mmCIF file of C-alpha atoms and ligand atoms in Angstrom:
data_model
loop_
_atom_site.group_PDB
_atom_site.id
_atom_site.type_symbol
_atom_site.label_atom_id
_atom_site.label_comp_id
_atom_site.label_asym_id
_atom_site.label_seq_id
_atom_site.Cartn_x
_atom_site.Cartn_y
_atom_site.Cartn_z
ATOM 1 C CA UNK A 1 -3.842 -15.047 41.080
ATOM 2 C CA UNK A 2 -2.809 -15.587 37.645
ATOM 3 C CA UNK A 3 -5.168 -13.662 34.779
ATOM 4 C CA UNK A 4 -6.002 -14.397 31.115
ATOM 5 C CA UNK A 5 -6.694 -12.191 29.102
ATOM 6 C CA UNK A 6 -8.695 -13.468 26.269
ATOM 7 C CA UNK A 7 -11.506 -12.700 23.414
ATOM 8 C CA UNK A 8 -13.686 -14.942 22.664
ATOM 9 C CA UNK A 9 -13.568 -15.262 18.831
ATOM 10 C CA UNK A 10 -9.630 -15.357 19.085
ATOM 11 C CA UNK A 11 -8.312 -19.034 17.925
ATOM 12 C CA UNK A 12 -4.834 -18.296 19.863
ATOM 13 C CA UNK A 13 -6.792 -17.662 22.731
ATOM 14 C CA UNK A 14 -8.772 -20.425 22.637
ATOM 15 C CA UNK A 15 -5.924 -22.616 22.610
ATOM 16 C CA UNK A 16 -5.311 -21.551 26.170
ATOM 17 C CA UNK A 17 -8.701 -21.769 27.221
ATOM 18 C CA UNK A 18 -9.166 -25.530 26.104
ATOM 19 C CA UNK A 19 -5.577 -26.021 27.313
ATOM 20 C CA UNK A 20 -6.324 -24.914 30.945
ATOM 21 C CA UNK A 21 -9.767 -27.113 31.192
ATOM 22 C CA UNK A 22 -8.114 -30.035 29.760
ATOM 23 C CA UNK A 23 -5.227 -29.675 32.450
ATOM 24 C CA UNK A 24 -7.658 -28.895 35.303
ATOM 25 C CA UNK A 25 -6.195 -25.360 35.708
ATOM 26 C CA UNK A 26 -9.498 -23.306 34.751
ATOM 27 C CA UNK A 27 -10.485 -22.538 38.081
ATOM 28 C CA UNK A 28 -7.549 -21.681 39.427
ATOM 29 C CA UNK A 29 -6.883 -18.529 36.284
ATOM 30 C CA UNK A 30 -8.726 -15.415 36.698
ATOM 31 C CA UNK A 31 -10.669 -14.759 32.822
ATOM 32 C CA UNK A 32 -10.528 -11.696 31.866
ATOM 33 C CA UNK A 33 -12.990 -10.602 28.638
ATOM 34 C CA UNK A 34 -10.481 -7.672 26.459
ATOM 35 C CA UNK A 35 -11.358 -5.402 23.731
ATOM 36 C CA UNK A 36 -8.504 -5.342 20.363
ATOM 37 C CA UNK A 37 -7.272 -2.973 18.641
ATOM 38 C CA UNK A 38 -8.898 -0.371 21.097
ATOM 39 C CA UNK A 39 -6.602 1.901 23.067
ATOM 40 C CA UNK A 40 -9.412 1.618 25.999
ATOM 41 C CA UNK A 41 -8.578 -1.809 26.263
ATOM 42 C CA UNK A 42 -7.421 -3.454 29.767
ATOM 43 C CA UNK A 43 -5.471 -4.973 28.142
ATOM 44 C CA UNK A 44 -2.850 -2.476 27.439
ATOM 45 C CA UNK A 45 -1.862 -1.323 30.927
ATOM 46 C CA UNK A 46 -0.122 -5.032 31.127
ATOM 47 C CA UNK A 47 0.544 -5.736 27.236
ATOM 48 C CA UNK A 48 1.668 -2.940 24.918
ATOM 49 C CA UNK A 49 1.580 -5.438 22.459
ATOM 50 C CA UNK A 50 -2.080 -5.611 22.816
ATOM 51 C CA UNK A 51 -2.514 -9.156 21.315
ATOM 52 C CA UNK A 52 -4.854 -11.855 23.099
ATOM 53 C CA UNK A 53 -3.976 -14.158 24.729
ATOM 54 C CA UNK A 54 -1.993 -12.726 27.719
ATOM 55 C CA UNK A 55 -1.496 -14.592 30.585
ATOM 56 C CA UNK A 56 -0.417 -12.345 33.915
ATOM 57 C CA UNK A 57 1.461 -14.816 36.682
ATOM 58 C CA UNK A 58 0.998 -13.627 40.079
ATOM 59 C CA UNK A 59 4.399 -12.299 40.736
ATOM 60 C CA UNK A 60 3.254 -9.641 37.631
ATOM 61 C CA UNK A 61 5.090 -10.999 34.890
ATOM 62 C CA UNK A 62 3.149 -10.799 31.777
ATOM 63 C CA UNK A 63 3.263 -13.372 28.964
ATOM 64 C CA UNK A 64 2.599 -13.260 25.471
ATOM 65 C CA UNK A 65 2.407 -15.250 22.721
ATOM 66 C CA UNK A 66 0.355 -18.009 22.600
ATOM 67 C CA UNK A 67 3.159 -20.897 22.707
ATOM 68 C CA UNK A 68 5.105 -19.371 25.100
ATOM 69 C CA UNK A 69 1.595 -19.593 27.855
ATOM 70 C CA UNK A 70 1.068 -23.057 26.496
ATOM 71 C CA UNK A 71 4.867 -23.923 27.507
ATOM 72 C CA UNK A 72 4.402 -22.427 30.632
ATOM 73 C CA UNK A 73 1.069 -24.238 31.706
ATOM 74 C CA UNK A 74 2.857 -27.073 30.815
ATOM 75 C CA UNK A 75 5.525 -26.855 33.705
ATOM 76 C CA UNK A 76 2.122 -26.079 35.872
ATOM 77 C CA UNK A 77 1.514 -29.693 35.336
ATOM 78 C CA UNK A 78 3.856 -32.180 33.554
ATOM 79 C CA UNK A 79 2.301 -34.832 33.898
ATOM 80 C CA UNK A 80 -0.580 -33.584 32.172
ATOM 81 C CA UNK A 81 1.624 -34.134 28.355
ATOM 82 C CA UNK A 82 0.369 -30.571 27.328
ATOM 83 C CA UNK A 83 3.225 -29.670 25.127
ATOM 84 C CA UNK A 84 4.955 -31.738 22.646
ATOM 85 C CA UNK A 85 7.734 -34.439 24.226
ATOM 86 C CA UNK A 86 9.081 -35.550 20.908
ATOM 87 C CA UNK A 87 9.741 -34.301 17.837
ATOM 88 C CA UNK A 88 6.996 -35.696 15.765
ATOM 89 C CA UNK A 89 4.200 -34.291 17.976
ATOM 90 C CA UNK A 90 6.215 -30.829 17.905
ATOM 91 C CA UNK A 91 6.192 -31.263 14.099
ATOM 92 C CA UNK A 92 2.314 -31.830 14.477
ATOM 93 C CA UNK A 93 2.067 -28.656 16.392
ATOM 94 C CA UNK A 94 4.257 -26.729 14.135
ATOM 95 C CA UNK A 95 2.285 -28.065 11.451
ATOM 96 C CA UNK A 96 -0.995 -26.369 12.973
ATOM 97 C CA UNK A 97 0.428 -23.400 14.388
ATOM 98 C CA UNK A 98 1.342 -22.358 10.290
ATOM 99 C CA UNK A 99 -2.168 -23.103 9.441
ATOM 100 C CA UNK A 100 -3.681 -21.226 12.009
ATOM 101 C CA UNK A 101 -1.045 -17.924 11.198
ATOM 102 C CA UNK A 102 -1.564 -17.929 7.686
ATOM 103 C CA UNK A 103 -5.768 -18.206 8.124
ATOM 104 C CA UNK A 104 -5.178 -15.120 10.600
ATOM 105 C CA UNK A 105 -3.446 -13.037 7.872
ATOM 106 C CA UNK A 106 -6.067 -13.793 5.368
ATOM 107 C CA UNK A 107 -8.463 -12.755 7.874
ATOM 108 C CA UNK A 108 -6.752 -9.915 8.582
ATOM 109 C CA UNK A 109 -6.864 -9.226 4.671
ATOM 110 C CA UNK A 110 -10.470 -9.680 4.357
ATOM 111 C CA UNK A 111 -11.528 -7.294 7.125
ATOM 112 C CA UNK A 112 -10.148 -4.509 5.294
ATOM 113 C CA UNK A 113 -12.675 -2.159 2.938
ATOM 114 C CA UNK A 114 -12.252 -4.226 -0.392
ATOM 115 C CA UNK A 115 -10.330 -2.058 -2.493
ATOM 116 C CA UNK A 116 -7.879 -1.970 0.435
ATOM 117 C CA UNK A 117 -6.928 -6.072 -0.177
ATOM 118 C CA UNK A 118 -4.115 -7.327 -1.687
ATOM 119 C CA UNK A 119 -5.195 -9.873 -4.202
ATOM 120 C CA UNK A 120 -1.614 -11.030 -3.719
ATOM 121 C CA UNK A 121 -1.828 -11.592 -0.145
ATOM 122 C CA UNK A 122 -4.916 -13.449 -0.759
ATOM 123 C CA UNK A 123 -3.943 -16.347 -3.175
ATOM 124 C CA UNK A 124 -0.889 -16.550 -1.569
ATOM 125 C CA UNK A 125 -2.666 -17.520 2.264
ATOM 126 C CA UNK A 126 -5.848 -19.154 0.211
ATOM 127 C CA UNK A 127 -2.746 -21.628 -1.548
ATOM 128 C CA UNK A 128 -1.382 -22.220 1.588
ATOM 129 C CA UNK A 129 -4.335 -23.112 3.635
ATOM 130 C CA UNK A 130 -5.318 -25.427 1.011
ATOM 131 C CA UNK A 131 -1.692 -27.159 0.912
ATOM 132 C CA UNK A 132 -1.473 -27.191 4.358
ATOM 133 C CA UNK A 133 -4.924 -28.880 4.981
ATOM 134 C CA UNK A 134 -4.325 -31.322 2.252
ATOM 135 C CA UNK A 135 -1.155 -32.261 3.703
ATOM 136 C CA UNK A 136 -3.125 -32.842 6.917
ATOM 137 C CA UNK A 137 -5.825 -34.848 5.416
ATOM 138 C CA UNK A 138 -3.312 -37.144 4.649
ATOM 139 C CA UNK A 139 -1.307 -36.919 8.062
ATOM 140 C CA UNK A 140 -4.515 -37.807 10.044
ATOM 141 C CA UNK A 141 -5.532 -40.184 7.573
ATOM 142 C CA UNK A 142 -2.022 -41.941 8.342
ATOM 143 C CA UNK A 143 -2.520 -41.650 12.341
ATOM 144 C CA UNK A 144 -1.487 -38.056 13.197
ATOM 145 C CA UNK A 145 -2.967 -36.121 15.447
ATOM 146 C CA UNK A 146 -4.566 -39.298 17.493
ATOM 147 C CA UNK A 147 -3.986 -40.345 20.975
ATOM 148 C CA UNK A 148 -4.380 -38.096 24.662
ATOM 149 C CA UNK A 149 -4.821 -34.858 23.932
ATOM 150 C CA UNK A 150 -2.177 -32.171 23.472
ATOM 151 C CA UNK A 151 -1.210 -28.773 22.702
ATOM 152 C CA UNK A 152 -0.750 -30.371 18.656
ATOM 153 C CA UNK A 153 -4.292 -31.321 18.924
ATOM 154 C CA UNK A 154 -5.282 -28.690 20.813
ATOM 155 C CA UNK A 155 -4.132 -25.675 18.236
ATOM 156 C CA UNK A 156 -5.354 -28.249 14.789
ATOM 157 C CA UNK A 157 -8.825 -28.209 16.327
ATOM 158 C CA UNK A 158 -8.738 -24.944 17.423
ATOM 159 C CA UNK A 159 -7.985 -23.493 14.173
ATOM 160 C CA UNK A 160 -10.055 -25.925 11.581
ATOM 161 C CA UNK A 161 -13.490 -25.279 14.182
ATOM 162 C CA UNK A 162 -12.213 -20.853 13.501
ATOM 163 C CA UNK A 163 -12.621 -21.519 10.101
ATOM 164 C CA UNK A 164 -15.961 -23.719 10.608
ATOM 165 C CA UNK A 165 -17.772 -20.376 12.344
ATOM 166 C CA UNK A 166 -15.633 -17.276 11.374
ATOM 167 C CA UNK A 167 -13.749 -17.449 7.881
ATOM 168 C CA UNK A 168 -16.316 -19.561 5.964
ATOM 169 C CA UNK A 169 -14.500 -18.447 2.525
ATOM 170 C CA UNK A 170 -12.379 -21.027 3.197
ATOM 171 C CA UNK A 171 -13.994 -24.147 2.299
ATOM 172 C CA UNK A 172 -11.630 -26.388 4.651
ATOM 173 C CA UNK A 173 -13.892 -29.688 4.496
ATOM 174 C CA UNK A 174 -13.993 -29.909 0.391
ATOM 175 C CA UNK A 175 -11.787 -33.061 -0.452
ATOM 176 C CA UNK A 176 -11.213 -33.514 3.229
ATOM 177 C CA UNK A 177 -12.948 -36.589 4.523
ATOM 178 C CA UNK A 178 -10.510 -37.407 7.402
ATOM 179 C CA UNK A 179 -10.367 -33.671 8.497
ATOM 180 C CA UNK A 180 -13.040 -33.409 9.027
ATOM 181 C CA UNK A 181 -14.742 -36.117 10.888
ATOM 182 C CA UNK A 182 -11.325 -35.625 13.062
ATOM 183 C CA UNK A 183 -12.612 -32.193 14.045
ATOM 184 C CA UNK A 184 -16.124 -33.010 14.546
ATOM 185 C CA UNK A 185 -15.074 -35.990 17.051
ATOM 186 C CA UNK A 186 -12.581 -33.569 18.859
ATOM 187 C CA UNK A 187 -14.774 -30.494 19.342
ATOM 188 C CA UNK A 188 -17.332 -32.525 21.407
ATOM 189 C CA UNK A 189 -14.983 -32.910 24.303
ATOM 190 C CA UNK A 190 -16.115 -30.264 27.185
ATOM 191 C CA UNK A 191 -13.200 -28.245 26.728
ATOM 192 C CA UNK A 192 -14.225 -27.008 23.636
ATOM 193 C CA UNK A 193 -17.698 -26.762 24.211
ATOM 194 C CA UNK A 194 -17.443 -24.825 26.748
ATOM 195 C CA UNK A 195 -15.160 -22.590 24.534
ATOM 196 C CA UNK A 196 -17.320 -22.420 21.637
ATOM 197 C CA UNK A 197 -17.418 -18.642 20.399
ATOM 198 C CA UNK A 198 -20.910 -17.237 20.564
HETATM 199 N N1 LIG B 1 1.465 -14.892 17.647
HETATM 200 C C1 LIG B 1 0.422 -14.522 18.559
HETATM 201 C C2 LIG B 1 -0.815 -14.164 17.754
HETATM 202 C C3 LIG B 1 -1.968 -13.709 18.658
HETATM 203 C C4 LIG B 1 -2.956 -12.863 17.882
HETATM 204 O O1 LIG B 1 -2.722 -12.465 16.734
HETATM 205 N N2 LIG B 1 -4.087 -12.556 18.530
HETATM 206 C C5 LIG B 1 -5.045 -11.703 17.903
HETATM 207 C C6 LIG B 1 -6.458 -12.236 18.129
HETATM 208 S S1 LIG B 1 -6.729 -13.719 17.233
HETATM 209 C C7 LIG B 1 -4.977 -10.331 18.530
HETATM 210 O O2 LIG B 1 -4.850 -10.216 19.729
HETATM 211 N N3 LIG B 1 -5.089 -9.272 17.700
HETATM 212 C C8 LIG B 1 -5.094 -7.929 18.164
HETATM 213 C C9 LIG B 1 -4.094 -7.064 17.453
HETATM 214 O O3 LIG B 1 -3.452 -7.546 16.507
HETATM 215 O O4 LIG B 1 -3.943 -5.916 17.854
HETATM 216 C C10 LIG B 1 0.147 -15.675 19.532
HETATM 217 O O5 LIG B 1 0.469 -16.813 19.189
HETATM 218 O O6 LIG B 1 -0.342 -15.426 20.646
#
């Protein structure tokens, strides 16, 4: 049987998550719950990278990165449109992907003990979140990001609804009109529901 390994606050993770509900793959992938950053983790023994998510395939070939899993479930089922076909919607998902890795290195900054944080690192991810989320105002004011649901849409609502519930310094839905009623519509659908972090 094929395993994820996933936590439940991770926004990479949760990409895969959604991804397998929306394909109808969910019950067919064992879950598996890890710990990070914690040698104990089960993780480890099949990723000595030790990032979430990791997706085992039942002839024991272990895959990470979240892209890379979401390219895979894609050749699960094609038909399904999971990952991008054309450029534009692989633009869109590039797009999203940058937001989503520079809000994780900000995190990353702001879990440290305060006198530990670069103020550089900071205003540097703080600029580009807000650059990148004005440029995608104006994207899905203009039509991006609409029509069946995709790994594009998948990873932009995945990481705008991480910084809804988990880094609130960013004020993502200032200015943002479009944004944000395009997130509230999109994290209604059962697959994210049922993916909400507690
Ligand atoms: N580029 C990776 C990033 C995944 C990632 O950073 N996951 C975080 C959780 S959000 C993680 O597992 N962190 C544990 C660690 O860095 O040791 C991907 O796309 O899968």
């Amino acid at each position: 049987m094929v395993t994820l390994f996933y936590s439940p606050g991770s926004p990479y993770a949760r990409m895969v998550r959604v991804a397998l509900i929306e394909i109808g793959l969910a019950d067919q992938v064992e879950h598996i719950e890890a710990t990070l950053r914690d040698p104990a983790s089960v993780l480890l023994p099949y990723n000595p990278v030790g990032r979430v998510p990791t997706l085992r395939l039942d002839d024991g070939t272990v895959l990470t990165e979240s892209l890379l899993i979401l390219s895979w479930l894609d050749t699960r089922v094609p038909a399904a449109g999971l990952w991008p076909r054309d450029d534009t919607e692989r633009a869109r998902m590039g797009t999203a992907m940058g937001l989503m890795d520079g809000i994780a290195v900000w995190n990353r900054e702001l879990r440290r003990p305060e006198h530990e944080r670069s103020p550089g690192v900071l205003a540097l991810e703080e600029t580009r979140a807000n650059r990148t989320a004005d440029a995608l105002e104006t994207l899905v004011a203009n039509g991006g990001y609409a029509g069946p649901i995709d790994a594009a849409r998948i990873a932009l609502a995945c990481v705008l609804n991480y910084c809804e519930h988990r880094q609130k310094v960013f004020p993502w839905r200032a200015g943002r009109p479009t944004l944000s009623d395009w997130h509230d519509r999109i994290v209604q659908r059962p697959s994210f529901r049922a993916t909400m972090p507690v």
